[in-house]
Amino acid sequence: MVFAGLQQVSEMACSRACPGSFERYGIAMNPGQADLSGVQALPPARLGIAITGHRVGNAAFDTNLDAIQAALSGICSTIDQVVSSHEHAAPVRLNALFANGSDLLAVDEAFARGWEIVAPLPFGLRLNTAINAHPRSATDARALIAGEASGDPLASAYAARVEALASGATRFELAEQDEQVAALFVATLDNPADDIAARAFSAVASERAAMAGKVMIEQSDLLIAIWDGVTPGAVGGTRHTMAAALNEGVPVLWIDAATPGRVRLLVVPEALQIDALAEPDVAGLIESLVVPDSSDQHARAIRYQTEQWHPHSQRRFHAYRRVETLFGGGGVFRGIVQTYEPPDAFAEGSGKALLDCAGALPGGDSALTSRIRSQILTRFAWADGLSTYLSDAYRGGMVTNFLLSAMAIIAGVAYLPVAGTDFKWPFALLEFVLLLAIVAITVSGRRRGLHGRWFETRRVAEYLRHAPILLLLGVARSAGRWPRGTKTQWPEHYARGALRDLGLPNATVTQGYLRTALSGLLASHVGSQRDYHVAKARRLAQVHHNLDRLSEALFALAVISVASYLLLFAAGASGILPEALAAHAAKTFTFLGVTFPALGGVFAGIRYFGDFERFAAISEVTAEKLEALGERIALLLNAPQIALNFGQVASLAHTLDDIVIDEIENWQAVFAGKQISIPV
């Protein structure tokens, strides 16, 4: 979906790496020659299509099957034409639940066109096949569940067809409740008159179909729906899936099963209530989904890919770090030079524990784990290190400007207590040089776009920080729920493209899989991030408090110095002290009366610019949310394993994702208007 046609430009231009700084993990490794293979190519443009629709047996579907197939084929041809026009677009990916009807119609079409097929199944493959085959007896159902031939020829034919199609597809099988569901399914066939069993099975089947449908929607840019416009359907059915997609911001191309020549585009949930909709421009829609960015956004992404590698932080940018360390209780002489972990070293360093846990997932996808290692972790290292460097340059430059402004004021009046007006010019020259330095730092910071580049790279880093957990759990943020930057969108498209390229695991989700992911991935990540934010909130609150105290002390000294001079002058005027004493001390007191307020104003300005108190509050709120999430995870881990299901774990992963997004939006709101500037 992103950056089509620019990958080759990026590969040609990107000859330098970007650093990875990981202070959150407390690890700093020796820099080496970085391997850029995982980060120098932009994520490919990969379009994800989902399919939902009526099953065999629906009157409109069965009657108009040929016309429906023709309409679907026409849409797929348009998709092929648009995607093939972009040289670096990846193959289209079809996400389908493999139900007998519209799903398999689309799967056949996709296979014929060489598309990738991904099946997020609501059950394990055999149980899913048995349920969708509609066997006539419990004996046939048991045979299909066991992977054996059924006495029902229609059911056997469907099972054979699905088995052949599934062998060439990536399957994300939600099988953690298969034993219970299979028992309910067979019970409905053993005793067809048992309404209680039928309702129990219908409820759980609908719930799991909706769960798989949500996974499918999250992985897709567009949903194609084959619906007669009348059938309300159950939870997990066609209309429910259409509404769920629209609520998630995923557009729906609706092929009317009753009149297949009518294809309509729905973009909001309310459109489901409207019959008179214009014929859509399918080619234009697909084009907007494949390449959503302007050329300016592409250029910014290319610039990000070609940033320069810095093995460590630069001392000239350390002013902000020094203030934070000095006033946050880190000590006066503590070293603050950051050594960056190269992207290619991250997997064996800070990311090793995560990869080890991914490799321990029962029935997990080793190929996906390998791609997370080579693509996601290296991209995170690139973004995090670059953002840290740019943050130092931007915030360090602004703090330096504040300090230089005080030094310039002090230099301008420093001649008063030590020299006459004849020797003012060296002090004036020093003041002039300091003012020029402020202008140079400001111009350079604006020209290099430090503020914007820091914002953009930090967004990429935070999106990718917890991405491996989402990928391994088959969880994603839907297309319409990604944040929108005020001026830039490429970080969101870049991160989403990187995640979309990997897609769903080729795995069977069991309760063992979920428990390992819950304890080893989610719980450990949430705990480490909570501890980080607790410590950060405490440190920044201390910085704010200490800067406040220093500013107030300097203001008090200014008051004392002015009051002292006035008392001295009054004492001279009243004859208590010689009048010459006040005259002789006037220049010194003038110098002090300027110096103390200047320094007080500078530290107050740094406190305002750094917004340490608000950042502390953001981290405190984030830590509280993570603590609550950690408690939910602990409760689920302590529950009986039989009660564990994918929906619960996916909900926790989504909550983690929401917490991260909220934090990004909050800190950006704080710093959005604080461009590097002259401190006047």
XYZ file of C-alpha atoms in Angstrom:
680
model
C 0.000 0.000 0.000
C 2.916 2.356 0.444
C 5.719 3.915 -1.527
C 5.137 2.076 -4.776
C 7.734 2.872 -7.409
C 10.240 4.342 -4.982
C 11.880 1.233 -3.599
C 14.582 1.222 -6.267
C 15.378 4.879 -5.568
C 15.721 4.053 -1.895
C 17.997 1.090 -2.540
C 20.266 3.190 -4.771
C 20.410 6.117 -2.375
C 20.696 4.318 0.938
C 24.383 3.746 1.524
C 24.515 4.670 5.193
C 22.816 3.237 8.253
C 20.992 4.913 11.036
C 21.669 4.195 14.699
C 19.635 2.330 17.229
C 19.610 3.706 20.772
C 17.825 1.629 23.372
C 17.902 3.400 26.703
C 14.517 1.853 27.517
C 16.234 -1.518 27.644
C 19.315 -0.316 29.531
C 21.573 -1.888 26.914
C 24.328 -0.262 24.880
C 26.412 -2.400 22.535
C 29.634 -1.635 20.761
C 28.900 -0.210 17.329
C 29.970 -2.203 14.332
C 29.523 -2.175 10.615
C 25.752 -2.267 10.193
C 23.996 -4.617 7.798
C 21.340 -2.517 6.100
C 19.577 -5.282 4.186
C 16.618 -5.194 6.550
C 16.056 -1.470 6.504
C 17.279 0.094 3.290
C 14.304 -1.021 1.179
C 10.979 0.711 1.685
C 8.049 -1.582 2.516
C 6.420 -2.789 -0.694
C 2.967 -1.731 -1.813
C 0.879 -4.715 -0.783
C -2.873 -4.573 -1.237
C -4.975 -6.709 1.083
C -8.429 -7.764 -0.112
C -11.050 -9.500 2.042
C -14.060 -11.441 0.843
C -17.403 -12.114 2.506
C -20.715 -13.193 1.071
C -23.514 -15.680 0.847
C -22.904 -19.384 0.998
C -24.160 -22.116 -1.281
C -27.854 -22.506 -0.551
C -28.737 -18.819 -0.608
C -31.405 -18.382 -3.284
C -29.985 -15.226 -4.865
C -26.436 -16.587 -4.828
C -27.372 -19.925 -6.405
C -29.616 -18.334 -9.048
C -27.119 -15.691 -10.175
C -23.874 -17.607 -9.654
C -22.494 -17.010 -13.177
C -23.260 -13.273 -13.107
C -21.774 -12.952 -9.605
C -18.636 -14.717 -10.761
C -18.384 -12.376 -13.753
C -18.759 -9.284 -11.549
C -16.145 -10.581 -9.111
C -13.780 -11.427 -11.955
C -14.171 -7.915 -13.364
C -13.232 -6.325 -10.044
C -10.245 -8.647 -9.697
C -9.103 -7.778 -13.224
C -9.211 -4.078 -12.362
C -7.208 -4.753 -9.210
C -4.619 -6.660 -11.254
C -4.344 -3.850 -13.813
C -3.775 -1.159 -11.188
C -1.335 -3.163 -9.070
C 0.677 -4.369 -12.082
C 1.150 -0.748 -13.176
C 3.310 -0.174 -10.088
C 6.681 -1.791 -10.597
C 7.457 -2.453 -6.948
C 3.999 -3.491 -5.781
C 3.876 -6.871 -4.068
C 1.378 -9.551 -5.111
C -2.184 -8.906 -4.016
C -3.180 -10.788 -0.880
C -6.686 -12.264 -0.529
C -7.948 -12.907 2.999
C -10.777 -15.430 3.118
C -12.483 -17.638 5.702
C -12.948 -20.508 3.177
C -16.724 -20.794 3.638
C -18.525 -22.746 0.910
C -19.825 -20.093 -1.453
C -18.538 -16.575 -2.037
C -15.294 -17.264 -0.187
C -14.247 -20.187 -2.362
C -15.392 -18.334 -5.480
C -12.912 -15.566 -4.636
C -10.188 -18.041 -3.630
C -10.433 -19.761 -7.020
C -10.176 -16.368 -8.717
C -7.160 -15.409 -6.615
C -5.313 -18.660 -7.268
C -5.849 -18.250 -10.997
C -4.283 -14.777 -10.813
C -1.295 -15.754 -8.694
C -2.403 -13.815 -5.632
C -1.386 -14.786 -2.145
C -4.104 -16.551 -0.178
C -4.425 -16.120 3.578
C -7.061 -17.952 5.576
C -7.832 -16.687 9.083
C -10.021 -19.623 10.057
C -12.449 -19.492 13.013
C -11.563 -23.121 13.820
C -8.787 -25.562 13.026
C -8.749 -26.540 9.353
C -10.407 -29.953 9.766
C -13.162 -28.709 12.053
C -13.676 -25.661 9.844
C -14.007 -27.936 6.814
C -16.401 -30.276 8.603
C -18.685 -27.447 9.726
C -18.768 -25.768 6.303
C -19.320 -29.091 4.493
C -22.740 -29.465 6.193
C -22.554 -33.252 6.684
C -25.850 -35.071 7.046
C -24.911 -37.230 10.010
C -22.744 -37.209 13.107
C -20.776 -40.132 11.650
C -19.885 -38.073 8.586
C -18.992 -35.118 10.805
C -16.667 -37.234 12.952
C -14.974 -38.601 9.836
C -14.364 -35.125 8.418
C -13.039 -33.854 11.756
C -10.645 -36.827 11.835
C -9.511 -36.069 8.292
C -11.093 -39.220 6.893
C -13.417 -39.827 3.960
C -17.093 -39.112 4.579
C -20.033 -41.153 3.415
C -21.643 -37.948 2.173
C -20.363 -37.369 -1.396
C -21.137 -33.640 -1.393
C -19.397 -33.112 1.929
C -16.427 -35.203 0.788
C -16.144 -33.224 -2.449
C -16.144 -29.944 -0.556
C -13.558 -31.267 1.923
C -11.269 -32.392 -0.894
C -11.589 -29.041 -2.620
C -10.802 -27.091 0.563
C -7.856 -29.353 1.362
C -6.355 -28.671 -2.071
C -6.881 -24.924 -1.784
C -5.687 -24.736 1.816
C -2.420 -26.486 0.999
C -1.367 -23.445 -1.026
C -2.558 -20.868 1.513
C -1.218 -19.312 4.688
C -3.537 -20.553 7.427
C -4.040 -18.796 10.741
C -6.224 -21.356 12.487
C -8.007 -20.289 15.679
C -8.166 -23.806 17.077
C -7.881 -23.205 20.826
C -11.531 -24.161 21.454
C -11.875 -26.873 18.809
C -12.510 -29.681 21.281
C -15.491 -27.946 22.871
C -16.850 -26.671 19.545
C -16.519 -30.076 17.885
C -18.489 -31.678 20.714
C -21.282 -29.125 20.312
C -21.287 -29.570 16.522
C -21.530 -33.336 16.656
C -24.227 -33.092 19.331
C -26.457 -31.083 16.963
C -26.210 -33.925 14.425
C -26.619 -36.699 16.977
C -29.890 -35.165 18.115
C -31.257 -32.684 15.538
C -34.301 -32.047 17.727
C -32.188 -30.733 20.615
C -32.811 -26.976 20.393
C -30.536 -26.238 23.335
C -27.565 -27.922 21.650
C -28.373 -26.200 18.355
C -28.522 -22.768 19.978
C -25.318 -23.388 21.924
C -23.446 -24.408 18.779
C -24.908 -21.544 16.742
C -23.824 -19.017 19.360
C -20.234 -20.227 19.610
C -19.909 -20.682 15.835
C -21.157 -17.149 15.191
C -18.840 -15.735 17.841
C -15.821 -17.451 16.339
C -16.783 -16.487 12.786
C -16.991 -12.848 13.909
C -13.604 -13.216 15.617
C -11.991 -14.558 12.439
C -13.791 -11.898 10.425
C -12.237 -9.207 12.605
C -8.773 -10.670 11.997
C -9.516 -10.678 8.258
C -10.712 -7.059 8.264
C -7.642 -5.883 10.186
C -5.429 -7.379 7.476
C -7.312 -5.802 4.571
C -7.594 -2.493 2.732
C -10.845 -3.398 0.983
C -13.717 -5.810 1.618
C -15.601 -7.292 -1.324
C -19.070 -8.356 -0.202
C -21.561 -10.507 -2.126
C -24.920 -9.809 -0.455
C -28.509 -9.790 -1.591
C -29.272 -6.578 0.324
C -32.050 -8.301 2.257
C -30.736 -11.134 4.396
C -29.910 -9.706 7.835
C -27.596 -12.564 8.768
C -26.269 -13.554 12.171
C -23.222 -12.362 14.058
C -20.262 -13.250 11.871
C -22.454 -13.321 8.763
C -22.161 -11.240 5.588
C -24.003 -8.113 6.705
C -22.368 -8.191 10.132
C -18.919 -8.438 8.504
C -19.748 -5.544 6.167
C -20.808 -3.381 9.115
C -17.709 -4.380 11.096
C -15.443 -3.403 8.185
C -17.136 -0.025 7.767
C -16.846 0.642 11.498
C -13.116 -0.044 11.217
C -12.713 2.374 8.300
C -12.318 -0.334 5.643
C -14.325 0.444 2.456
C -16.699 -2.185 1.090
C -17.341 -3.006 -2.578
C -20.811 -4.508 -2.578
C -21.838 -6.891 -5.360
C -25.618 -7.231 -5.134
C -26.277 -10.990 -5.273
C -29.820 -10.293 -6.513
C -28.650 -8.022 -9.353
C -24.898 -8.701 -9.778
C -24.532 -5.945 -12.359
C -24.900 -3.439 -9.520
C -21.622 -2.787 -7.716
C -21.640 -0.094 -5.060
C -19.036 1.425 -2.793
C -19.772 1.818 0.921
C -17.426 3.853 3.095
C -19.462 4.560 6.241
C -21.809 2.291 8.249
C -24.826 4.469 7.456
C -24.453 3.613 3.770
C -25.844 0.151 4.505
C -29.231 1.834 4.909
C -29.093 3.602 1.529
C -30.107 1.828 -1.656
C -29.425 4.576 -4.211
C -25.618 4.693 -4.414
C -23.617 5.732 -7.473
C -21.460 3.250 -9.388
C -17.932 3.488 -8.016
C -14.702 4.212 -9.858
C -13.095 0.892 -8.946
C -9.767 1.674 -10.621
C -9.509 5.017 -8.831
C -10.376 3.364 -5.528
C -7.679 0.703 -5.937
C -5.128 3.316 -6.998
C -5.809 5.338 -3.844
C -5.358 2.229 -1.714
C -2.116 1.151 -3.375
C -0.442 4.580 -3.388
C -2.074 6.845 -0.789
C 0.843 9.298 -0.466
C 1.825 12.470 -2.258
C 5.259 12.860 -3.831
C 6.282 15.072 -0.920
C 5.486 12.265 1.510
C 7.473 9.861 -0.642
C 10.438 12.217 -0.603
C 10.337 12.390 3.180
C 10.290 8.618 3.423
C 13.283 8.404 1.094
C 15.119 10.947 3.231
C 14.390 8.836 6.277
C 15.835 5.791 4.535
C 19.032 7.652 3.621
C 19.855 9.266 6.942
C 23.439 9.008 8.138
C 24.616 6.455 10.682
C 25.945 7.882 13.923
C 27.756 5.393 16.183
C 27.094 7.497 19.269
C 25.510 10.740 20.421
C 27.349 14.027 19.867
C 28.512 16.064 22.854
C 27.530 19.307 21.164
C 23.906 18.128 21.344
C 23.977 17.145 25.023
C 22.622 20.331 26.607
C 19.113 18.920 27.096
C 20.405 15.566 28.349
C 22.752 17.333 30.759
C 19.907 19.430 32.172
C 17.735 16.331 32.582
C 20.575 14.392 34.222
C 21.737 17.245 36.446
C 18.295 18.221 37.720
C 16.860 14.696 37.664
C 19.273 13.363 40.257
C 21.661 11.690 37.839
C 24.758 13.425 39.146
C 26.960 16.231 37.886
C 29.681 14.072 36.374
C 27.615 11.195 35.044
C 28.532 10.268 31.468
C 25.682 10.847 29.056
C 27.209 9.834 25.717
C 24.884 7.263 24.132
C 26.423 4.375 22.196
C 23.958 3.160 19.597
C 23.217 -0.483 18.948
C 23.470 -1.158 15.194
C 20.289 -2.462 13.535
C 21.923 -5.763 12.632
C 23.029 -6.305 16.248
C 19.633 -5.756 17.823
C 18.323 -9.280 17.243
C 21.225 -10.780 19.189
C 21.145 -8.030 21.797
C 18.063 -6.227 23.014
C 15.664 -8.239 20.858
C 16.959 -11.711 21.719
C 14.492 -12.419 24.536
C 11.551 -11.566 22.293
C 12.827 -13.780 19.477
C 13.472 -16.632 21.886
C 9.875 -16.403 23.092
C 8.596 -16.251 19.511
C 10.575 -19.384 18.721
C 9.053 -21.140 21.744
C 5.435 -20.626 20.638
C 3.910 -24.116 20.190
C 3.062 -24.565 16.525
C 4.379 -21.096 15.717
C 5.593 -19.767 12.384
C 9.397 -19.917 12.252
C 9.446 -18.145 8.884
C 7.513 -15.206 10.337
C 9.868 -15.083 13.317
C 12.804 -14.915 10.926
C 11.194 -12.052 9.015
C 10.442 -10.207 12.250
C 14.127 -10.525 13.061
C 15.375 -9.270 9.696
C 12.726 -6.670 8.908
C 10.800 -5.434 11.939
C 13.547 -5.390 14.566
C 16.085 -3.809 12.243
C 13.565 -1.195 11.145
C 12.815 -0.453 14.787
C 16.520 -0.096 15.569
C 16.913 2.306 12.662
C 13.928 4.448 13.647
C 14.599 4.470 17.383
C 18.263 5.364 17.060
C 17.674 8.042 14.451
C 14.889 9.565 16.516
C 17.110 9.641 19.606
C 19.854 11.405 17.655
C 17.442 13.946 16.169
C 15.851 14.510 19.566
C 19.255 15.368 21.020
C 19.995 17.714 18.122
C 16.631 19.500 18.308
C 16.161 19.736 22.070
C 19.864 20.154 22.747
C 20.023 23.015 20.262
C 17.074 24.787 21.832
C 18.456 24.432 25.367
C 21.819 25.691 24.110
C 20.011 28.715 22.676
C 18.507 29.460 26.085
C 21.901 29.200 27.778
C 23.602 31.319 25.106
C 20.956 34.008 25.441
C 21.739 34.342 29.164
C 25.457 34.342 28.448
C 24.977 37.075 25.839
C 23.101 39.298 28.314
C 25.704 38.691 31.013
C 28.575 39.314 28.581
C 26.988 42.589 27.507
C 27.051 44.005 31.030
C 30.097 42.198 32.421
C 32.343 45.192 31.685
C 30.523 47.268 34.307
C 32.231 45.938 37.461
C 35.631 45.260 35.862
C 36.270 47.905 33.175
C 35.259 51.351 32.001
C 33.297 52.241 28.891
C 36.556 52.480 26.913
C 36.938 48.711 27.264
C 33.334 47.794 26.612
C 34.020 46.684 23.030
C 35.508 43.215 23.854
C 32.427 42.434 25.914
C 30.164 43.752 23.172
C 32.063 41.622 20.658
C 31.567 38.533 22.830
C 27.869 39.334 23.127
C 27.644 39.727 19.358
C 29.358 36.360 18.780
C 26.978 34.641 21.192
C 23.965 36.197 19.479
C 25.297 35.048 16.091
C 25.670 31.534 17.522
C 22.002 31.586 18.546
C 20.990 32.669 15.060
C 23.198 29.983 13.482
C 21.749 27.206 15.670
C 18.200 28.364 14.936
C 18.725 28.659 11.178
C 20.502 25.295 11.018
C 17.806 23.564 13.081
C 15.024 24.926 10.911
C 16.842 24.248 7.654
C 17.504 20.651 8.669
C 13.911 20.206 9.873
C 15.028 18.741 13.173
C 11.667 19.218 14.879
C 9.613 17.532 12.155
C 12.116 14.747 11.528
C 12.217 13.916 15.231
C 8.415 13.718 15.368
C 8.235 11.522 12.290
C 10.975 9.071 13.235
C 9.676 8.736 16.785
C 6.250 7.802 15.443
C 7.794 5.061 13.302
C 9.817 3.744 16.244
C 6.863 3.585 18.626
C 4.643 1.881 16.058
C 7.312 -0.787 15.551
C 8.334 -1.198 19.204
C 5.467 -3.563 20.034
C 4.790 -4.688 16.442
C 6.360 -8.165 16.855
C 3.825 -8.973 19.569
C 0.908 -7.938 17.356
C 2.291 -9.889 14.395
C 2.803 -13.101 16.365
C -0.748 -12.848 17.735
C -2.307 -12.094 14.356
C -3.506 -8.709 15.594
C -3.337 -5.472 13.601
C -4.677 -1.940 13.663
C -7.367 -1.604 10.987
C -6.730 0.630 7.997
C -9.131 3.345 9.149
C -7.919 3.456 12.754
C -4.351 4.621 12.227
C -3.549 8.105 13.582
C -3.239 10.995 11.192
C -0.395 13.486 11.454
C -1.177 17.151 10.887
C 1.360 17.541 8.077
C 2.843 14.106 7.443
C 1.375 10.673 6.941
C 4.382 8.732 5.730
C 5.349 7.361 9.187
C 1.953 5.692 9.527
C 2.039 4.326 5.962
C 5.618 3.146 6.432
C 4.900 1.290 9.678
C 1.634 -0.131 8.420
C 3.303 -1.240 5.192
C 6.080 -3.006 7.096
C 3.534 -4.878 9.200
C 1.211 -5.603 6.288
C 4.063 -7.099 4.272
C 4.541 -9.802 6.923
C 0.843 -10.434 7.458
C -0.584 -13.274 9.523
C 1.405 -16.186 10.971
C 1.108 -19.555 9.297
C 0.171 -21.119 12.606
C -2.406 -23.078 14.545
C -3.471 -21.143 17.623
C -3.882 -23.417 20.623
C -4.308 -22.613 24.284
C -0.626 -23.406 24.742
C 0.205 -20.907 21.998
C -1.919 -18.225 23.659
C -0.560 -18.861 27.153
C 3.058 -18.712 25.970
C 2.376 -15.505 24.052
C 0.484 -14.024 26.971
C 3.199 -14.687 29.539
C 6.338 -14.414 27.422
C 5.391 -11.649 25.004
C 2.574 -9.494 26.361
C 3.227 -9.690 30.107
C 6.982 -9.082 29.868
C 6.612 -6.191 27.419
C 3.859 -4.519 29.426
C 5.880 -4.915 32.636
C 9.080 -3.440 31.177
C 7.239 -0.515 29.607
C 5.350 0.177 32.825
C 8.607 0.242 34.800
C 10.164 2.540 32.202
C 7.298 5.033 32.427
C 7.211 4.933 36.236
C 10.921 5.783 36.377
C 10.566 8.417 33.653
C 7.633 10.119 35.380
C 9.546 10.254 38.670
C 12.690 11.626 37.002
C 10.929 14.290 34.942
C 8.849 15.441 37.899
C 12.105 15.886 39.824
C 13.638 17.843 36.944
C 10.630 20.169 36.853
C 10.702 20.655 40.627
C 14.441 21.375 40.757
C 14.322 23.806 37.823
C 11.460 25.575 39.565
C 13.468 25.857 42.763
C 16.540 27.161 40.928
C 14.514 29.763 39.004
C 12.879 30.934 42.213
C 16.245 31.089 43.984
C 17.750 33.182 41.197
C 14.747 35.495 41.256
C 15.171 35.828 45.027
C 18.858 36.677 44.539
C 17.859 39.342 42.000
C 15.476 40.867 44.540
C 18.159 40.704 47.231
C 20.789 42.335 45.007
C 18.494 45.229 44.027
C 17.268 45.642 47.607
C 20.866 45.619 48.876
C 21.828 48.426 46.536
C 18.801 50.472 47.553
C 19.620 49.987 51.239
C 23.234 50.947 50.589
C 22.125 54.038 48.702
C 19.664 54.957 51.464
C 22.346 54.488 54.103
C 24.672 56.810 52.187
C 21.974 59.436 51.692
C 21.152 59.403 55.400
C 24.800 59.632 56.426
C 24.945 56.202 58.009
C 27.497 55.089 55.392
C 29.706 57.097 53.015
C 27.827 58.082 49.842
C 30.814 57.052 47.724
C 30.297 53.444 48.806
C 26.952 53.193 47.006
C 28.369 54.929 43.931
C 31.374 52.627 43.875
C 29.169 49.491 44.162
C 26.537 50.661 41.662
C 28.065 48.885 38.652
C 28.479 45.620 40.537
C 24.891 45.687 41.720
C 23.736 46.581 38.212
C 25.609 43.527 36.885
C 24.056 41.295 39.540
C 20.619 42.806 38.979
C 20.848 41.804 35.320
C 22.621 38.450 35.749
C 20.292 36.847 38.286
C 17.035 37.571 36.402
C 18.680 36.513 33.126
C 19.726 33.162 34.562
C 16.389 32.719 36.316
C 14.561 33.443 33.086
C 16.740 30.991 31.173
C 16.048 28.093 33.524
C 12.370 28.983 33.636
C 12.430 28.989 29.815
C 14.117 25.578 29.734
C 11.481 24.277 32.132
C 8.730 25.652 29.904
C 10.334 24.343 26.708
C 11.018 20.894 28.158
C 7.514 20.673 29.660
C 8.910 18.150 32.106
C 5.811 18.261 34.282
C 3.425 17.436 31.439
C 5.724 14.734 30.101
C 5.872 13.285 33.607
C 2.068 13.331 33.734
C 1.853 11.574 30.337
C 4.229 8.854 31.509
C 2.374 8.558 34.799
C -0.957 8.052 33.020
C 0.663 5.600 30.600
C 2.167 3.664 33.502
C -1.254 3.486 35.179
C -2.833 2.144 31.991
C -0.056 -0.415 31.608
C -0.444 -1.425 35.249
C -4.158 -2.025 34.696
C -3.372 -4.004 31.545
C -0.801 -6.042 33.458
C -3.423 -6.901 36.069
C -5.794 -8.096 33.334
C -3.037 -10.263 31.867
C -2.290 -11.737 35.299
C -5.969 -12.573 35.843
C -6.143 -14.337 32.492
C -2.944 -16.282 33.192
C -4.398 -17.440 36.510
C -7.679 -18.544 34.945
C -8.202 -22.206 33.969
C -6.492 -22.875 30.650
C -9.698 -24.205 29.131
C -11.237 -20.732 29.496
C -8.472 -19.064 27.477
C -9.519 -17.952 23.985
C -8.070 -15.913 21.169
C -10.565 -13.068 21.523
C -9.447 -12.331 25.078
C -5.752 -12.267 24.210
C -6.376 -10.239 21.042
C -8.322 -7.705 23.101
C -5.350 -7.286 25.445
C -3.004 -6.808 22.484
C -5.338 -4.169 21.052
C -5.401 -2.416 24.430
C -1.590 -2.303 24.430
C -1.656 -0.850 20.918
C -4.186 1.803 21.976
C -2.042 2.784 24.978
C 0.964 3.278 22.702
C -1.022 5.358 20.215
C -2.476 7.520 23.011
C 1.007 8.197 24.364
C 2.315 9.193 20.921
C -0.574 11.597 20.359
C -0.198 13.113 23.834
C 3.524 13.859 23.665
C 3.163 15.194 20.135
C 0.457 17.556 21.355
C 2.942 18.893 23.922
C 5.807 19.515 21.503
C 3.896 20.149 18.271
C 4.212 23.952 18.413
C 7.694 24.130 19.908
C 9.797 24.692 16.843
C 13.448 25.534 17.383
C 13.584 29.318 17.682
C 15.388 32.347 19.038
C 14.565 32.529 22.792
C 13.184 36.022 23.023
